[in-house]
Amino acid sequence: MPATITAVATVDPSALANADSLEPHQASAPSKDFFWSYTEEPHRTRRQAIIKAHPEVTKLCGHEPLTKYLVLAVVLLQLSCAACLRNCPILSVKWLLVSYIVGATANQNLFLAIHEISHNLAFKSPTLNRLFAVFANLPIGLPYSAAFRPYHLTHHKALGVDGLDTDLPSALEAFFLDSILGKAFFCTFQIIFYALRPMMVYKLPFTSLHLFNVAAQLAFDILLVRCLGTGALAYLIASSFLAGSLHPCAGHFIAEHYVFEKQPLTARTPSNRVPVPETYSYYGPLNALTYNVGLHNEHHDFPAIPWTRLPRLHEIAKEFYVDLPHHRSWIGVMWQFIWDPEVGLWCRVKRRKSSNAGFDAGQELKQGVARAVIPMGG
């Protein structure tokens, strides 16, 4: 079942006319290599064009009060499931089914709640957003919310920049996992890749927020084990693993930025400057469980618009999105990723650090990416 990619089109080359570039690389790129780009990522250019055509979209920015209530409900759901399964044998059919169907879906929802909160979209106060992310982290079992935010904001500010965007697979990963079995292994254990890869790309300073995140999670885990037993904690951690494994909602990890549409051979040569679509949206029912993360072009264009208003953005600026390549099935995405020999970990757009026009990545990293990407500033 191949992933459905419809309305395939590339970014208008004229939209990138003002992007800075490096000196062209004259040699042809090998087929087993990433798509190297010397142009600016497309979201800033499109954001400016959308604001010019539809200035009212800036009114969609701001926090979403509903988020905190949904997070509270999912946290309580996971605690209830952990309590109900405390005496259930680990790895029994019942335990596995609940962990996969309920637990993994719930924890994927919390992963994406933390993603939403990282953009300061649950509360007006940045401090409340940081603290609430730690609360949303509790049923995940392992602390990660404090580290996720700066890595993720760098992903936005330095999309595709090699050595900064930790969403990018390394050449080592792409080389060793370049097979059906390798890609199946990656899909099964992708949550581990996403957890460990950032620390191998660059290290963040350990702040008081990181300490609070670790201390709160450790205290929660100890209290959970004392009150409900080790089975309850095992359920939560298993839910987190399955949420980033072969689970329908986990398809978004691959769907968002891997290049699925077939590219001309000239796209492998950076000097040709063939625009390769590097962000794909997903328009399907699983957005209802995942804070509309499938509307990924829309999210990267306007990271300060909360999940509830992304469909409205899409409708207002539909002419900017209707012809972009997109997916209709996350299950189909994983199926095609594993079985299609032309799709794999090599299928990512990468940039050298100095080729990300107008962005001093090193300075931004030193500042800890202390602010969210605010679209009104262009």
Coordinates of N, CA and C in Angstrom, one line a residue, residues 187-307:
C187 N 12.2 2.2 11.4 CA 10.8 2.5 11.7 C 10.4 1.9 13.1
T188 N 10.9 0.7 13.4 CA 10.6 0.0 14.6 C 11.2 0.7 15.8
F189 N 12.4 1.2 15.6 CA 13.2 1.8 16.8 C 13.4 3.3 16.6
Q190 N 12.6 4.0 15.8 CA 12.9 5.4 15.4 C 12.8 6.3 16.7
I191 N 12.0 6.0 17.7 CA 12.0 6.8 18.9 C 13.4 6.8 19.5
I192 N 14.1 5.7 19.5 CA 15.4 5.7 20.0 C 16.4 6.5 19.2
F193 N 16.3 6.5 17.9 CA 17.1 7.3 17.0 C 16.9 8.8 17.3
Y194 N 15.6 9.2 17.5 CA 15.3 10.6 17.7 C 15.7 11.0 19.1
A195 N 15.8 10.1 20.1 CA 16.2 10.4 21.4 C 17.7 10.6 21.5
L196 N 18.4 9.7 20.9 CA 19.9 9.7 21.0 C 20.6 10.6 20.0
R197 N 20.1 10.8 18.8 CA 20.8 11.5 17.8 C 21.1 12.9 18.2
P198 N 20.2 13.7 18.8 CA 20.5 15.1 19.1 C 21.8 15.2 19.9
M199 N 21.9 14.3 20.9 CA 23.1 14.4 21.8 C 24.4 14.1 21.1
M200 N 24.3 13.4 19.9 CA 25.5 13.1 19.2 C 25.8 14.2 18.1
V201 N 24.8 15.1 17.9 CA 25.0 16.2 16.9 C 25.6 17.4 17.6
Y202 N 25.0 17.8 18.7 CA 25.6 18.8 19.6 C 25.0 18.7 21.0
K203 N 25.7 19.2 22.0 CA 25.2 19.1 23.3 C 24.7 20.4 23.8
L204 N 23.6 20.4 24.6 CA 23.0 21.6 25.2 C 23.6 21.8 26.5
P205 N 23.7 23.0 27.0 CA 24.0 23.2 28.4 C 22.9 22.7 29.3
F206 N 23.4 22.1 30.4 CA 22.4 21.6 31.4 C 21.9 22.7 32.3
T207 N 20.7 23.1 32.2 CA 20.1 24.2 32.9 C 19.3 23.8 34.1
S208 N 18.8 24.8 34.8 CA 17.9 24.5 36.0 C 16.6 23.8 35.5
L209 N 16.2 24.2 34.3 CA 15.0 23.6 33.8 C 15.2 22.1 33.5
H210 N 16.3 21.7 33.0 CA 16.7 20.3 32.7 C 16.7 19.6 34.1
L211 N 17.3 20.2 35.1 CA 17.3 19.6 36.4 C 15.9 19.4 37.0
F212 N 15.1 20.4 36.8 CA 13.7 20.2 37.3 C 13.0 19.1 36.6
N213 N 13.2 19.1 35.3 CA 12.5 18.0 34.4 C 12.9 16.6 34.9
V214 N 14.2 16.4 35.1 CA 14.7 15.1 35.6 C 14.2 14.8 37.0
A215 N 14.3 15.8 37.9 CA 13.9 15.6 39.3 C 12.4 15.3 39.4
A216 N 11.6 16.0 38.6 CA 10.1 15.8 38.7 C 9.8 14.4 38.1
Q217 N 10.5 14.0 37.0 CA 10.2 12.7 36.4 C 10.6 11.6 37.3
L218 N 11.8 11.8 38.0 CA 12.3 10.7 38.9 C 11.3 10.6 40.1
A219 N 10.9 11.7 40.6 CA 10.0 11.7 41.8 C 8.6 11.0 41.4
F220 N 8.2 11.4 40.2 CA 6.9 10.8 39.7 C 7.0 9.3 39.5
D221 N 8.1 8.8 38.9 CA 8.3 7.4 38.6 C 8.4 6.6 39.9
I222 N 9.2 7.2 40.9 CA 9.3 6.5 42.2 C 8.0 6.4 42.9
L223 N 7.2 7.5 42.9 CA 5.9 7.5 43.5 C 5.0 6.5 42.8
L224 N 5.0 6.4 41.5 CA 4.2 5.5 40.8 C 4.5 4.1 41.1
V225 N 5.8 3.7 41.2 CA 6.2 2.4 41.5 C 5.7 2.0 42.9
R226 N 5.9 2.9 43.9 CA 5.5 2.6 45.2 C 4.0 2.5 45.4
C227 N 3.2 3.2 44.6 CA 1.8 3.1 44.8 C 1.1 2.1 43.9
L228 N 1.7 1.9 42.7 CA 1.0 1.0 41.7 C 1.9 -0.2 41.3
G229 N 3.2 -0.2 41.6 CA 4.1 -1.3 41.3 C 4.8 -1.0 40.0
T230 N 5.8 -1.9 39.7 CA 6.6 -1.7 38.6 C 5.9 -1.9 37.2
G231 N 4.8 -2.6 37.3 CA 4.0 -2.9 36.1 C 3.4 -1.6 35.5
A232 N 3.1 -0.7 36.4 CA 2.5 0.6 36.0 C 3.5 1.4 35.2
L233 N 4.7 1.5 35.7 CA 5.8 2.2 35.0 C 6.2 1.5 33.7
A234 N 6.2 0.2 33.8 CA 6.5 -0.5 32.5 C 5.5 -0.2 31.4
Y235 N 4.2 -0.1 31.8 CA 3.2 0.2 30.9 C 3.5 1.6 30.2
L236 N 3.8 2.6 31.0 CA 4.0 3.9 30.5 C 5.2 4.0 29.6
I237 N 6.3 3.3 30.0 CA 7.5 3.3 29.1 C 7.3 2.5 27.8
A238 N 6.6 1.4 27.9 CA 6.2 0.7 26.7 C 5.3 1.5 25.8
S239 N 4.4 2.2 26.4 CA 3.6 3.1 25.6 C 4.4 4.1 24.8
S240 N 5.4 4.7 25.4 CA 6.3 5.6 24.8 C 7.1 5.0 23.6
F241 N 7.6 3.8 23.9 CA 8.3 3.1 22.9 C 7.4 2.8 21.7
L242 N 6.3 2.2 21.9 CA 5.4 1.9 20.8 C 4.9 3.1 20.1
A243 N 4.7 4.2 20.8 CA 4.3 5.5 20.1 C 5.3 5.9 19.1
G244 N 6.5 5.5 19.2 CA 7.5 5.9 18.2 C 8.0 4.7 17.4
S245 N 7.2 3.7 17.3 CA 7.6 2.5 16.6 C 6.6 2.3 15.4
L246 N 6.3 1.1 15.1 CA 5.4 0.8 14.0 C 3.9 1.0 14.5
H247 N 3.6 2.3 14.6 CA 2.3 2.7 15.1 C 1.8 3.7 14.1
P248 N 0.5 3.7 13.7 CA 0.0 4.6 12.7 C 0.3 6.1 13.0
C249 N 0.2 6.5 14.2 CA 0.5 7.9 14.5 C 2.0 8.2 14.4
A250 N 2.9 7.2 14.5 CA 4.3 7.4 14.4 C 4.7 7.7 12.9
G251 N 3.8 7.5 12.0 CA 4.1 7.8 10.6 C 4.4 9.3 10.4
H252 N 4.0 10.2 11.3 CA 4.3 11.6 11.1 C 5.8 11.9 11.1
F253 N 6.5 11.1 11.9 CA 8.0 11.4 12.0 C 8.6 11.3 10.6
I254 N 8.2 10.3 9.8 CA 8.8 10.1 8.5 C 8.1 11.0 7.4
A255 N 6.8 11.2 7.6 CA 6.0 11.9 6.6 C 6.4 13.4 6.5
E256 N 6.9 14.0 7.5 CA 7.0 15.4 7.6 C 8.1 16.0 6.6
H257 N 9.3 15.3 6.6 CA 10.4 16.0 5.9 C 11.2 15.0 4.9
Y258 N 10.8 13.8 4.8 CA 11.4 12.9 3.8 C 10.9 13.2 2.5
V259 N 11.7 13.1 1.5 CA 11.3 13.4 0.1 C 10.7 12.1 -0.5
F260 N 9.4 12.2 -0.8 CA 8.7 11.0 -1.3 C 8.4 11.0 -2.8
E261 N 8.3 12.2 -3.3 CA 8.0 12.2 -4.7 C 9.3 12.1 -5.5
K262 N 9.2 11.4 -6.6 CA 10.4 11.1 -7.5 C 11.0 12.4 -8.0
Q263 N 12.3 12.6 -7.8 CA 13.0 13.8 -8.3 C 13.8 13.5 -9.5
P264 N 13.9 14.5 -10.4 CA 14.8 14.4 -11.6 C 16.3 14.2 -11.1
L265 N 17.1 13.5 -11.9 CA 18.5 13.2 -11.6 C 19.2 14.5 -11.3
T266 N 18.8 15.6 -12.0 CA 19.5 16.9 -11.9 C 19.3 17.4 -10.5
A267 N 18.3 17.0 -9.7 CA 18.1 17.5 -8.4 C 19.3 17.0 -7.4
R268 N 20.0 16.0 -7.8 CA 21.1 15.5 -7.0 C 22.4 16.4 -7.1
T269 N 22.4 17.3 -8.1 CA 23.5 18.2 -8.3 C 23.2 19.5 -7.8
P270 N 23.7 20.0 -6.7 CA 23.4 21.2 -6.0 C 23.4 22.4 -6.9
S271 N 24.4 22.4 -7.8 CA 24.6 23.6 -8.7 C 23.4 23.8 -9.6
N272 N 22.6 22.8 -9.9 CA 21.5 22.9 -10.7 C 20.3 23.7 -10.0
R273 N 20.4 23.8 -8.7 CA 19.4 24.5 -7.9 C 18.0 24.1 -8.2
V274 N 17.8 22.8 -8.4 CA 16.4 22.3 -8.6 C 15.7 22.2 -7.2
P275 N 14.6 23.0 -7.1 CA 13.9 23.0 -5.8 C 13.3 21.6 -5.4
V276 N 13.6 21.1 -4.3 CA 13.1 19.8 -3.9 C 12.2 20.1 -2.7
P277 N 10.9 19.6 -2.8 CA 10.0 19.8 -1.6 C 10.5 19.1 -0.4
E278 N 10.7 19.8 0.7 CA 11.3 19.2 1.9 C 10.4 19.2 3.1
T279 N 9.2 19.7 2.9 CA 8.2 19.5 4.0 C 6.9 19.0 3.3
Y280 N 6.3 18.0 3.9 CA 5.0 17.5 3.4 C 4.0 17.5 4.5
S281 N 2.8 18.0 4.1 CA 1.6 17.9 5.0 C 0.9 16.6 4.9
Y282 N 0.1 16.3 5.9 CA -0.7 15.1 5.9 C -2.1 15.6 6.2
Y283 N -3.1 15.3 5.3 CA -4.5 15.6 5.5 C -5.3 14.4 5.7
G284 N -5.4 13.9 6.9 CA -6.1 12.7 7.2 C -6.7 12.7 8.6
P285 N -7.4 11.7 9.0 CA -8.2 11.6 10.2 C -7.3 11.6 11.5
L286 N -6.0 11.1 11.4 CA -5.2 11.0 12.6 C -4.7 12.4 13.1
N287 N -5.0 13.4 12.3 CA -4.7 14.8 12.8 C -5.5 15.1 14.1
A288 N -6.7 14.4 14.2 CA -7.6 14.7 15.3 C -6.9 14.2 16.6
L289 N -6.0 13.2 16.5 CA -5.3 12.7 17.7 C -4.0 13.3 18.0
T290 N -3.5 14.1 17.1 CA -2.1 14.5 17.1 C -1.9 16.0 17.0
Y291 N -2.8 16.8 17.5 CA -2.7 18.3 17.5 C -2.4 18.8 16.1
N292 N -3.1 18.2 15.1 CA -2.9 18.7 13.7 C -1.5 18.8 13.2
V293 N -0.6 17.9 13.8 CA 0.8 18.0 13.4 C 1.0 17.7 11.9
G294 N 0.0 17.0 11.3 CA 0.0 16.7 9.9 C 0.0 17.9 9.0
L295 N -0.6 19.0 9.5 CA -0.5 20.2 8.7 C 0.9 20.9 8.9
H296 N 1.8 20.2 8.3 CA 3.2 20.5 8.7 C 3.8 21.7 7.9
N297 N 3.4 21.8 6.6 CA 3.8 23.0 5.9 C 3.2 24.2 6.6
E298 N 2.0 24.1 7.0 CA 1.3 25.2 7.6 C 2.0 25.6 9.0
H299 N 2.4 24.5 9.7 CA 3.1 24.7 11.0 C 4.4 25.4 10.8
H300 N 5.2 24.9 9.8 CA 6.5 25.5 9.6 C 6.4 27.0 9.1
D301 N 5.4 27.2 8.3 CA 5.2 28.6 7.8 C 4.8 29.5 9.0
F302 N 4.0 29.1 9.9 CA 3.6 29.9 11.0 C 3.6 29.1 12.3
P303 N 4.8 29.0 12.9 CA 4.9 28.2 14.2 C 4.2 28.8 15.4
A304 N 3.8 30.1 15.3 CA 3.1 30.7 16.4 C 1.6 30.6 16.3
I305 N 1.1 29.9 15.3 CA -0.4 29.6 15.2 C -0.6 28.2 15.8
P306 N -1.5 28.2 16.8 CA -1.8 26.9 17.5 C -2.5 25.9 16.6
W307 N -2.5 24.7 17.1 CA -3.1 23.5 16.3 C -4.5 23.7 15.9

